[in-house]
Short mmCIF file of C-alpha atoms in Angstrom, two decimals:
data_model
loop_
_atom_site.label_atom_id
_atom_site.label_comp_id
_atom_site.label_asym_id
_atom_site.label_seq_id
_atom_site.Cartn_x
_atom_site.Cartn_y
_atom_site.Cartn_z
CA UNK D 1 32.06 52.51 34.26
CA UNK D 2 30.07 51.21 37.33
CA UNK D 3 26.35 50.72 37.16
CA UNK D 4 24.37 51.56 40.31
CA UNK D 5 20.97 51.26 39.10
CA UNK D 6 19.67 47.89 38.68
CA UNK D 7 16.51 48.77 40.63
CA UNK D 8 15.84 50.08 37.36
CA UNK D 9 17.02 48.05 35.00
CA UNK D 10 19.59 45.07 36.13
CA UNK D 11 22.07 44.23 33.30
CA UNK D 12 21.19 41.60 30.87
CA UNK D 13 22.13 37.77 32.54
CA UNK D 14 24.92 35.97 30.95
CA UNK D 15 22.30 33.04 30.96
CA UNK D 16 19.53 35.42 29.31
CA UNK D 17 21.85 35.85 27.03
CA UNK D 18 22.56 32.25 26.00
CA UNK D 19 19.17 31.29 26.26
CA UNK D 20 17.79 34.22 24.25
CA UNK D 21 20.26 33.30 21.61
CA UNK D 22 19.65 29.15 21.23
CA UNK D 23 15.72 29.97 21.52
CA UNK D 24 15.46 32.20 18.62
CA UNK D 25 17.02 29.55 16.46
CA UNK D 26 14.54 26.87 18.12
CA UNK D 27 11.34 29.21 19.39
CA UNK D 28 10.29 31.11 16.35
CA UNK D 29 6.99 28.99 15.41
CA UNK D 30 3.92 29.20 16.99
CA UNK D 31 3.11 27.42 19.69
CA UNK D 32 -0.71 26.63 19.05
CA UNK D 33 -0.08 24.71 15.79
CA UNK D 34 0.61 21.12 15.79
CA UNK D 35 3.23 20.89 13.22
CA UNK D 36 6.86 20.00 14.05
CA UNK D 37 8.12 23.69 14.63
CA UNK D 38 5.01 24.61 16.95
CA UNK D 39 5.79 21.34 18.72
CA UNK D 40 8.95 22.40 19.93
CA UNK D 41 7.99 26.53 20.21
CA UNK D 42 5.46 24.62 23.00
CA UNK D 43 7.82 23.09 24.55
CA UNK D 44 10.13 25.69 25.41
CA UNK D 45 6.69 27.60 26.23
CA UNK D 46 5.73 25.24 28.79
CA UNK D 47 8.90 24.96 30.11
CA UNK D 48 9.52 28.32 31.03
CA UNK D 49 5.92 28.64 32.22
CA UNK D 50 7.06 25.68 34.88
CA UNK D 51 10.40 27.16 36.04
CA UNK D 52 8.76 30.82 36.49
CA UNK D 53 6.14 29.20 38.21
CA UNK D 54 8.37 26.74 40.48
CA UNK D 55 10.23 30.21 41.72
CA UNK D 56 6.93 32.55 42.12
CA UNK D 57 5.64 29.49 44.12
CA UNK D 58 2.34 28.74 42.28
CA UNK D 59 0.86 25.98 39.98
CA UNK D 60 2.08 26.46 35.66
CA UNK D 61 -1.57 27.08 35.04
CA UNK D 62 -2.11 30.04 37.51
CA UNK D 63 0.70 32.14 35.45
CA UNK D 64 0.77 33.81 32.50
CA UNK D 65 3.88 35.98 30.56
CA UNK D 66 2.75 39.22 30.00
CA UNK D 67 4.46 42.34 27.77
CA UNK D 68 6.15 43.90 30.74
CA UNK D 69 5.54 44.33 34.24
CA UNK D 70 3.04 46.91 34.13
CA UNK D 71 1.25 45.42 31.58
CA UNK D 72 0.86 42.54 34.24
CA UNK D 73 -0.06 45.25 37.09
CA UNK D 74 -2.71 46.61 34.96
CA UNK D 75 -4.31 43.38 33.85
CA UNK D 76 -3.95 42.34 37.02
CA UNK D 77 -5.77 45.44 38.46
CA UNK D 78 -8.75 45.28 36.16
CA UNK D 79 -8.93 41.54 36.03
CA UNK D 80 -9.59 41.41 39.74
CA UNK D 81 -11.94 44.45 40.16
CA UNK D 82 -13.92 43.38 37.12
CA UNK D 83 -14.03 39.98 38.56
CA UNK D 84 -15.31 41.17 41.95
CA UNK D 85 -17.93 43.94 40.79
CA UNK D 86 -20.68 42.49 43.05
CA UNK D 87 -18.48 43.29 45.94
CA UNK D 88 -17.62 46.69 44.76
CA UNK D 89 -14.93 48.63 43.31
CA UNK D 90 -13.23 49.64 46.12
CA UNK D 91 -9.21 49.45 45.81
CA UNK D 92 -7.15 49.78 49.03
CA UNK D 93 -2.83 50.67 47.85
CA UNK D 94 -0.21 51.90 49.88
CA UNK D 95 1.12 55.56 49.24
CA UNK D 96 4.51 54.38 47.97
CA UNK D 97 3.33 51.74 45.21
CA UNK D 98 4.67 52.15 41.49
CA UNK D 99 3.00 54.94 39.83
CA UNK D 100 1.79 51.87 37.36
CA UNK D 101 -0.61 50.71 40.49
CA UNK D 102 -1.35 54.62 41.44
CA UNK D 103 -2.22 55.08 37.35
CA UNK D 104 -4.61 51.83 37.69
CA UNK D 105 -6.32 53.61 40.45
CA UNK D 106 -7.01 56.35 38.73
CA UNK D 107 -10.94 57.35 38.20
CA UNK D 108 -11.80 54.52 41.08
CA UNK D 109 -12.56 54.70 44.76
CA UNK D 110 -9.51 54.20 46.61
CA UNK D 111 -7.94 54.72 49.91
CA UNK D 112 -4.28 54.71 50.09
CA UNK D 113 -2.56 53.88 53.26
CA UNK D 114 -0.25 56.01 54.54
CA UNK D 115 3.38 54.65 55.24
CA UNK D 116 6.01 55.77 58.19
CA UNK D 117 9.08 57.95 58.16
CA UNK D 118 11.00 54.29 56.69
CA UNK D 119 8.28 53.94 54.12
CA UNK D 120 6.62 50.98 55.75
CA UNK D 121 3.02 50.42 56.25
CA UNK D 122 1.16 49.71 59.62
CA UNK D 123 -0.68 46.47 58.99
CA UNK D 124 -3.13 47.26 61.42
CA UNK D 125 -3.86 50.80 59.27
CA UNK D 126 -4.16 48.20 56.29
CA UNK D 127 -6.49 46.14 57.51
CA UNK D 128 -8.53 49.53 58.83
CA UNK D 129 -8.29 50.57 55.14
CA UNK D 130 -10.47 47.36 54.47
CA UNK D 131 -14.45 47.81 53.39
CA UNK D 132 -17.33 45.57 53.12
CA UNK D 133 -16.92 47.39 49.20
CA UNK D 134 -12.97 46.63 49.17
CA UNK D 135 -12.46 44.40 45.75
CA UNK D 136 -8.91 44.13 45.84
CA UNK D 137 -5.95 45.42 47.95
CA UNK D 138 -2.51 46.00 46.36
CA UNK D 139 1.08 45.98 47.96
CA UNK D 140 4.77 45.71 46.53
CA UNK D 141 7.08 43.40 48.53
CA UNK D 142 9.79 46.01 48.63
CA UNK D 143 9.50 49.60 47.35
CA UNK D 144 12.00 50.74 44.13
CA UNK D 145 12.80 53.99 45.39
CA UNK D 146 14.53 53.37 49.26
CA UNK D 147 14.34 49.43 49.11
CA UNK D 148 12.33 49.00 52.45
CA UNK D 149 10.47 45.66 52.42
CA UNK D 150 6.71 45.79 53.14
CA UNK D 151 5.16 43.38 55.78
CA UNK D 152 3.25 41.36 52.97
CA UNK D 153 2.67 37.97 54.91
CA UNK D 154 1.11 39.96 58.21
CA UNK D 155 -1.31 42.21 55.30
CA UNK D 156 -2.03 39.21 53.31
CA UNK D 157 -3.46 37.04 56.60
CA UNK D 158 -5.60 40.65 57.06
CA UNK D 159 -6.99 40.75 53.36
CA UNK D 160 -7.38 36.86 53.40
CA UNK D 161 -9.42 37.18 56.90
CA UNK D 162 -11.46 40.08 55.37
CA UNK D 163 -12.24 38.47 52.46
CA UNK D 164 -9.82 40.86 50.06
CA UNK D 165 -7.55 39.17 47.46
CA UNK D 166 -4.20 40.55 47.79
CA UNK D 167 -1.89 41.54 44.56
CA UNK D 168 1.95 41.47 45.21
CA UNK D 169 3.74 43.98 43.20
CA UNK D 170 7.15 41.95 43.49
CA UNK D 171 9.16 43.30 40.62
CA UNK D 172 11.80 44.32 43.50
CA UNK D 173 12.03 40.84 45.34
CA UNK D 174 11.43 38.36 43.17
CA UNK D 175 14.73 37.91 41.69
CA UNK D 176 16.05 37.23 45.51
CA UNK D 177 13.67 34.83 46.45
CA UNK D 178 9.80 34.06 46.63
CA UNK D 179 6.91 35.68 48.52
CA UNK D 180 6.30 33.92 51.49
CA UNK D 181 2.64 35.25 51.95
CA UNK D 182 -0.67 33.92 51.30
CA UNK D 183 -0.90 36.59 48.33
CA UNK D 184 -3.94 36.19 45.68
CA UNK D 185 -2.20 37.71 42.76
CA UNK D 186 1.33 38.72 41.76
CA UNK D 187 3.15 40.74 39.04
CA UNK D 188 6.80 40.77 38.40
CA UNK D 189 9.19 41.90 35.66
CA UNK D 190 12.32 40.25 33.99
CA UNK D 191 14.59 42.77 33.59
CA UNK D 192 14.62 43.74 37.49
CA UNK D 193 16.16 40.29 37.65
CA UNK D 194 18.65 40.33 34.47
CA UNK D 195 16.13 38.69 32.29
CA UNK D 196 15.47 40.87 28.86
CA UNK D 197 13.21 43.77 29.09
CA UNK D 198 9.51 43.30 27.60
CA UNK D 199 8.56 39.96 29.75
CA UNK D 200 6.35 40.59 32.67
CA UNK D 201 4.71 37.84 35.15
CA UNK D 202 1.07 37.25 36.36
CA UNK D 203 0.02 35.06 38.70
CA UNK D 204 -3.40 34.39 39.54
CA UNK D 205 -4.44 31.87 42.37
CA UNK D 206 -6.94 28.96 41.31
CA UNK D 207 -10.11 30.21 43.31
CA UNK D 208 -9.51 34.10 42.82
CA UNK D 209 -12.28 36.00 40.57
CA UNK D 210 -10.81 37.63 37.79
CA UNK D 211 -12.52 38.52 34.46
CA UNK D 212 -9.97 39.82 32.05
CA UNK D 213 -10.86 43.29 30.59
CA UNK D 214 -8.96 42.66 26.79
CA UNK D 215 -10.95 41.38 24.26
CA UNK D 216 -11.30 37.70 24.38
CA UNK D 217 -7.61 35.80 23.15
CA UNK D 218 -7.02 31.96 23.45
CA UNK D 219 -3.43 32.87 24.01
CA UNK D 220 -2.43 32.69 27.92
CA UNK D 221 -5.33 31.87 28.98
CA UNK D 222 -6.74 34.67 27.78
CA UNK D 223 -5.29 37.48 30.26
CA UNK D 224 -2.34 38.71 28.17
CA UNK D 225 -3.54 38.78 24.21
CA UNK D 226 -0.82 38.33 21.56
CA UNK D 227 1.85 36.08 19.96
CA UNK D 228 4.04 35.18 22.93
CA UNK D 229 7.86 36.38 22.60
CA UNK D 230 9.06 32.53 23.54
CA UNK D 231 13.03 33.39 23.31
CA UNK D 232 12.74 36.26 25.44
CA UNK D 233 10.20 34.39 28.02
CA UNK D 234 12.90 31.69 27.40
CA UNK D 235 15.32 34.11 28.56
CA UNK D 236 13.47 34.96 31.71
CA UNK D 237 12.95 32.14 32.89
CA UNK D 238 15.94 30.82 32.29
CA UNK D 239 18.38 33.79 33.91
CA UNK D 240 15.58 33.93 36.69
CA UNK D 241 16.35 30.11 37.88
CA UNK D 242 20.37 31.34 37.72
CA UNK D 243 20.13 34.08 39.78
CA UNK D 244 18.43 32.52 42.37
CA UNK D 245 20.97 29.68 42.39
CA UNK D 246 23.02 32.78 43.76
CA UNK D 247 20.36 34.49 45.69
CA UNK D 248 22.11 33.85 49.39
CA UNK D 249 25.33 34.87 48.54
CA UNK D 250 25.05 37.11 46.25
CA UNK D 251 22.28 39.28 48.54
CA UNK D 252 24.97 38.31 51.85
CA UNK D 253 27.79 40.04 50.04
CA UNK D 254 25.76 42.84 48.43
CA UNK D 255 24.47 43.63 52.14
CA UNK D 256 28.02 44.43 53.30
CA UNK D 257 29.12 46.39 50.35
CA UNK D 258 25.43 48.54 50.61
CA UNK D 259 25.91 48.88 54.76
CA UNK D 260 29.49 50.53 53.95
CA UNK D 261 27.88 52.73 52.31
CA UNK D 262 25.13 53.71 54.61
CA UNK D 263 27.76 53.46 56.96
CA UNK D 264 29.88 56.13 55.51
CA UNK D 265 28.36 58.18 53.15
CA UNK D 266 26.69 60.73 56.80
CA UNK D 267 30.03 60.57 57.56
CA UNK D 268 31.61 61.77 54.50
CA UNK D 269 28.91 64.29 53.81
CA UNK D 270 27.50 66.64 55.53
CA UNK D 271 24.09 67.56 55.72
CA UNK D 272 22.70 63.96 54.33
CA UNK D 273 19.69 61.85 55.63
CA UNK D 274 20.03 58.17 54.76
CA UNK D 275 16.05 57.26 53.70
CA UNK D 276 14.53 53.67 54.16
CA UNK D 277 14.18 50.69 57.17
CA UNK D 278 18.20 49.77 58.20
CA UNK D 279 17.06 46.37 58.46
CA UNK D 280 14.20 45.05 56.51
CA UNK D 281 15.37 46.05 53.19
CA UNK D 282 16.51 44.92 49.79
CA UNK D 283 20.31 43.52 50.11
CA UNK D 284 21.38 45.81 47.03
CA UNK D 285 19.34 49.21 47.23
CA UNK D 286 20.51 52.71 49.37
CA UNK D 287 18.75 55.88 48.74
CA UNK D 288 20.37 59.03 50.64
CA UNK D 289 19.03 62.74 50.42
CA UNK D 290 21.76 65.64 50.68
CA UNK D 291 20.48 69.14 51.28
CA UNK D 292 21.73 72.55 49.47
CA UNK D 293 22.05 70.30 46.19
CA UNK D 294 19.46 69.38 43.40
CA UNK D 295 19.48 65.94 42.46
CA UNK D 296 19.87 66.29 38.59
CA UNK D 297 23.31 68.06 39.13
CA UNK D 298 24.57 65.35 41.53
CA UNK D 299 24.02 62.86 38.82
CA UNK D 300 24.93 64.67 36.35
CA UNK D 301 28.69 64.94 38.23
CA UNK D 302 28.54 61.34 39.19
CA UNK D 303 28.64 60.36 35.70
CA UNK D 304 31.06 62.23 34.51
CA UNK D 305 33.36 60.74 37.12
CA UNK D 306 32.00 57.45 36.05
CA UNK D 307 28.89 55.72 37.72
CA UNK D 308 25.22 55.69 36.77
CA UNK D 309 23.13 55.99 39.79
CA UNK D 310 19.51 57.76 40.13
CA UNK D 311 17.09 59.91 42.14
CA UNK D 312 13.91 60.56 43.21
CA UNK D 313 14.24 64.24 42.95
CA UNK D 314 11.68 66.46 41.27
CA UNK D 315 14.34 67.74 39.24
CA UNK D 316 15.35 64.38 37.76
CA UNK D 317 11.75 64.13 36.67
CA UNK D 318 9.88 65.28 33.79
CA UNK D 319 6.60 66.37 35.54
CA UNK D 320 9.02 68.43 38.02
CA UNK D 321 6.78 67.05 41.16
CA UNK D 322 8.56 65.56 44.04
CA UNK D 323 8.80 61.64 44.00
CA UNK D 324 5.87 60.40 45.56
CA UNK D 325 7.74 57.66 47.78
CA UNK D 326 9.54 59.82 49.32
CA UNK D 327 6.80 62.72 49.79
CA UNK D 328 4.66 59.87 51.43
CA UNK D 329 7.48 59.17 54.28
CA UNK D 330 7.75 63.14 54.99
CA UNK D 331 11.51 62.89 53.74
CA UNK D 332 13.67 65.39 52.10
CA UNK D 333 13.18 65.35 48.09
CA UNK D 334 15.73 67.13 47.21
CA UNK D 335 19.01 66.05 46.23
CA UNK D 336 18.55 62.45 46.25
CA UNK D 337 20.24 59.69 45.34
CA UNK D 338 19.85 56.20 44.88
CA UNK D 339 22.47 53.22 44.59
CA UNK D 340 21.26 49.87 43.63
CA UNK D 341 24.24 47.33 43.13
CA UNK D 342 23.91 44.93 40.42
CA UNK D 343 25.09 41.29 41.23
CA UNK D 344 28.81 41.04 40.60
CA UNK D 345 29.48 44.29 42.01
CA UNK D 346 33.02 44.69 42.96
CA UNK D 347 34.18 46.28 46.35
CA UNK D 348 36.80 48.29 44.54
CA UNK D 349 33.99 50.25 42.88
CA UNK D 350 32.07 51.09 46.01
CA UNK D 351 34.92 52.64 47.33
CA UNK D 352 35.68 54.60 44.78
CA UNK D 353 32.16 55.67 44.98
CA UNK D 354 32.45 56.97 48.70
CA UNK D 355 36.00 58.50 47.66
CA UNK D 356 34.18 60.54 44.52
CA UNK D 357 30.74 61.31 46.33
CA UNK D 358 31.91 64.15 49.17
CA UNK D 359 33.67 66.37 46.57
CA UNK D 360 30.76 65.80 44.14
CA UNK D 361 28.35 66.76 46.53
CA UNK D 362 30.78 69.65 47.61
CA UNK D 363 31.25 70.92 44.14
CA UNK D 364 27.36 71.35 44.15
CA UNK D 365 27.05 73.34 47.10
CA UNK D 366 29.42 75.76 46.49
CA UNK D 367 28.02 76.36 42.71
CA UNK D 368 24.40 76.79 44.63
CA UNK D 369 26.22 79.31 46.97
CA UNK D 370 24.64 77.10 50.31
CA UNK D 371 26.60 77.71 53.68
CA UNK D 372 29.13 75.94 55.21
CA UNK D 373 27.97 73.50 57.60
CA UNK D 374 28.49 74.93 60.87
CA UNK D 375 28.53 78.07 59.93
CA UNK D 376 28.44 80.92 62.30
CA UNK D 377 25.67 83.83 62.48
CA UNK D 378 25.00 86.50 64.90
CA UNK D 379 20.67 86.91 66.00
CA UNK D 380 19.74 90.34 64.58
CA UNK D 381 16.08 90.22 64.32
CA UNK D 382 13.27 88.86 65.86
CA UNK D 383 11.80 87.78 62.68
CA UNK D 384 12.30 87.72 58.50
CA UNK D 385 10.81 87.17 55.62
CA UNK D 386 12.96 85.32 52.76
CA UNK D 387 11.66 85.61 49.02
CA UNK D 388 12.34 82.56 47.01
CA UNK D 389 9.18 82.84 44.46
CA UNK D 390 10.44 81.64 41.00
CA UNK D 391 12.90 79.53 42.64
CA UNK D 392 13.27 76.04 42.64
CA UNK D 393 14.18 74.04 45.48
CA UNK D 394 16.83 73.64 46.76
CA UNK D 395 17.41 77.22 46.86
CA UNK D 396 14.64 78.37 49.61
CA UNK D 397 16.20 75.78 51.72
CA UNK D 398 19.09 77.44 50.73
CA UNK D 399 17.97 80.63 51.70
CA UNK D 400 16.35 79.42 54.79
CA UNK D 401 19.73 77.98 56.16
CA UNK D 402 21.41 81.18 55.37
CA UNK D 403 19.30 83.47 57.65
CA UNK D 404 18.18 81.08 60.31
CA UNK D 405 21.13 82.36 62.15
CA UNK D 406 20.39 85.95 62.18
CA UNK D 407 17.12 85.76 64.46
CA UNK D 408 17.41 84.98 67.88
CA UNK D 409 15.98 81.19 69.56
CA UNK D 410 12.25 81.76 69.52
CA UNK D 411 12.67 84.12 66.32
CA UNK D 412 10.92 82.58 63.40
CA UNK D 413 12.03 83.02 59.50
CA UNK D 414 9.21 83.20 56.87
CA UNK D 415 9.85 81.47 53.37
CA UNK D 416 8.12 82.33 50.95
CA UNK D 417 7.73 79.87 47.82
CA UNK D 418 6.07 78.25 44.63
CA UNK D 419 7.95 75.39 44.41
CA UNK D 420 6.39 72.23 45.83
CA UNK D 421 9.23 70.50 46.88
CA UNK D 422 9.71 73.12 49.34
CA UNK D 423 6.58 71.56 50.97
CA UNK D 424 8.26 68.56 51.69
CA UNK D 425 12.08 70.15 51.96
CA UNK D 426 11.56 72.87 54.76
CA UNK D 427 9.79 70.18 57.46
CA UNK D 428 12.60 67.81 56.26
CA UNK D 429 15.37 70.57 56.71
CA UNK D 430 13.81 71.24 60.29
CA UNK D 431 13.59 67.87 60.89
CA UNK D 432 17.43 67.25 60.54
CA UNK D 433 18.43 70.74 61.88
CA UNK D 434 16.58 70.94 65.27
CA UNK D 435 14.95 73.53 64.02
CA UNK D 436 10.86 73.98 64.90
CA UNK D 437 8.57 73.97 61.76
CA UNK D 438 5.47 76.17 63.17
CA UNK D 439 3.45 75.20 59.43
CA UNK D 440 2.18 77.20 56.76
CA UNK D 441 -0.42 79.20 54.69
CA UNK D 442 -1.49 80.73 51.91
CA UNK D 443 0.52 83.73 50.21
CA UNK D 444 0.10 85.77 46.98
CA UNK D 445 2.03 83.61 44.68
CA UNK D 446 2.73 80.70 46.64
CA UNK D 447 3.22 79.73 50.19
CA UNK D 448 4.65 81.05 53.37
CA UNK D 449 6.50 78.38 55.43
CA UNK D 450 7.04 79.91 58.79
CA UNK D 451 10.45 78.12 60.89
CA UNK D 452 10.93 78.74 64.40
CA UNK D 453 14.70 78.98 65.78
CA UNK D 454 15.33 76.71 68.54
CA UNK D 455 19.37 76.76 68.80
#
């Protein structure tokens, strides 16, 4: 059964594996005693800590192995804006972060910079973003829901010229190379690489403030309290160093197999908007939004015909709120889907994927009742009103596409709705339908959206 999600989890590395195995036999002790066993537990402690810090591209002594990665992101967070409180306690994030850095923010004064339709920030807005109050600034290297890579070395000359440390969420990237920006701080997490879950990164320039916000530890310099798990840091470590031995080719052949893909999945399907930058992106990672079709079904019918892939629908979620990311780049929420290849992906699968995904996506439409593409209409009115309270998207896009037809160019149709997807869906559906969305306003019970026919 193919696996198309290692953006959220990547499989476990044969090498993980192997090192996980010999370190529990000869990592068990701990490493602050001086006996024999602690000896050795050090050992492999200290070398990990080197080879983690020889690919993050800092000093041993600046990192430190946390519990996971958003352990790392928080303690990274606080660390920093404790350690600069004379400054302030101003944050500055982009709107497509991790919810971990968005749930750090929480209860603080921040700004959040908005991103473009590819989910890419402006530096220049970045920098704008900046205060004389601005303690620390945060931005991934790639974003986990459409893969688009963030310009991190042009922001990190802006923070470093301001006077802002810069933390690098790189949990995305790191696995396929370094950082090459002038970053303060930067988080990462094992598994996103094939390491074992439950090992998370922190590195922390020499020079940076930072005043750790656990109680005081002697372990890891005392910014991640505890007993260190030394075979699975081991394991990290270890399976990090392999697959960047691989990096080029693997992300060269993973490119080809992910631009098919792009390639062919709007011309398989109709109706589908292929989200994120075509060019600076993550090798592995293609997120695609379909309309008439809610994400959870799609899913749901992709694995029963055999491959685990994921969304940032609402629908997939438990809070039943559409995905951030893609809310922030004005994109359609609504049935969407997300590939992420592992490493060792094989062609054959791929295809099978693009063979499987049109009647799939079919399937859902037609149990949803959406119309046809193409589908013909005759103008009757000059304007109508279409109820969809209690529904949830994507039925009053649904609806909307059903009755466009039936007023005349100029005509407008009136949706009226509670879910709020259908914020986000009806300017998206407009967007790739030529069709004019005049805004909206308050209604009893929800919202009106009012659409304008053009064609």
């Amino acid at each position: 059964m193919p696996y198309f999600d290692a953006a959220s989890s990547a499989p476990l590395h044969p090498v993980a594996r192997q090192a996980l195995q010999a370190a529990l036999d000869e990592g068990w002790a701990d490493p602050a005693r001086l006996y024999r066993e602690g000896r050795r537990a050090r050992l492999l402690l200290d070398a990990a800590r080197e080879a983690a810090a020889d690919a993050v591209g800092c000093r041993p002594d600046e990192l430190v192995f946390t519990s996971s990665g958003t352990r790392a992101l928080h303690t990274g967070i606080s660390g920093a804006l404790a350690g600069r409180r004379r400054v302030g306690s101003h944050l500055v994030v982009s709107a497509v972060e991790h919810s971990a850095v968005l749930h750090a923010a929480e209860g603080r004064p921040v700004t959040e910079v908005p991103v473009d339709r590819w989910g890419a920030v402006s530096p220049g807005v970045f920098a704008e973003a900046l205060r004389e109050d601005t303690a620390l600034a945060c931005l991934q290297s790639a974003n986990h829901e459409v893969g688009t890579e963030q310009p991190v070395a042009e922001v990190a000359g802006l923070c470093r010229t301001a006077g802002v440390p810069l933390l690098v969420d790189a949990a995305q990237t790191l696995g396929w190379g370094p950082v090459d920006a002038d970053w303060s701080l930067l988080t990462a997490s094992a598994h996103k690489w094939g390491g074992p879950a439950g090992v998370g990164l922190l590195a922390v320039r020499k020079g940076v403030r930072f005043a750790s916000q656990d109680p005081a530890d002697e372990r890891e310099s005392g910014r991640a309290p505890g007993f260190e798990n030394i075979p699975a840091i081991v394991a990290a470590a270890a399976s990090l160093r392999a697959v960047r031995d691989s990096a080029a080719s693997e992300a060269r052949r993973l490119r080809e197999l992910v631009d098919r893909i792009r390639t062919r999945v709007p011309e398989l399907v109709p109706d589908v908007e292929v989200v994120g930058d075509p060019v600076r992106r993550l090798p592995h990672l293609v997120t695609f939004s379909c309309l008439y079709v809610d994400g959870e079904t799609v899913l749901h019918e992709l694995d029963r015909a055999g491959f685990s892939v994921s969304s940032g629908s609402s629908c997939t979620s438990s809070t039943l709120t559409p995905s951030h990311v893609l809310r922030a780049m004005g994109v359609l929420s609504e049935g969407n889907v997300r590939v992420s290849l592992p490493s060792g992906t094989a062609e054959e699968d791929v295809d099978r994927f693009l063979e499987v995904l049109p009647g799939v996506v079919a399937g859902v439409r037609g149990g949803l009742g959406a119309p046809a593409a193409g589908a013909p209409s005759s103008a009757a009115s000059g304007s109508l009103v279409v109820d969809a309270l209690g529904k949830r998207c994507p039925l009053p896009v649904i609806e909307l596409a059903k009755v466009i037809g039936d007023v005349p160019v100029g005509g407008t149709v009136t949706v009226l709705a509670d879910d709020e997807a259908a914020r986000l869906d009806i300017p998206a559906w407009c967007e790739m339908r030529d069709q004019e969305y005049v805004g909206e306003s308050p209604a009893p019970g929800g919202t009106a959206y009012v659409v304008r026919r053009r064609g």
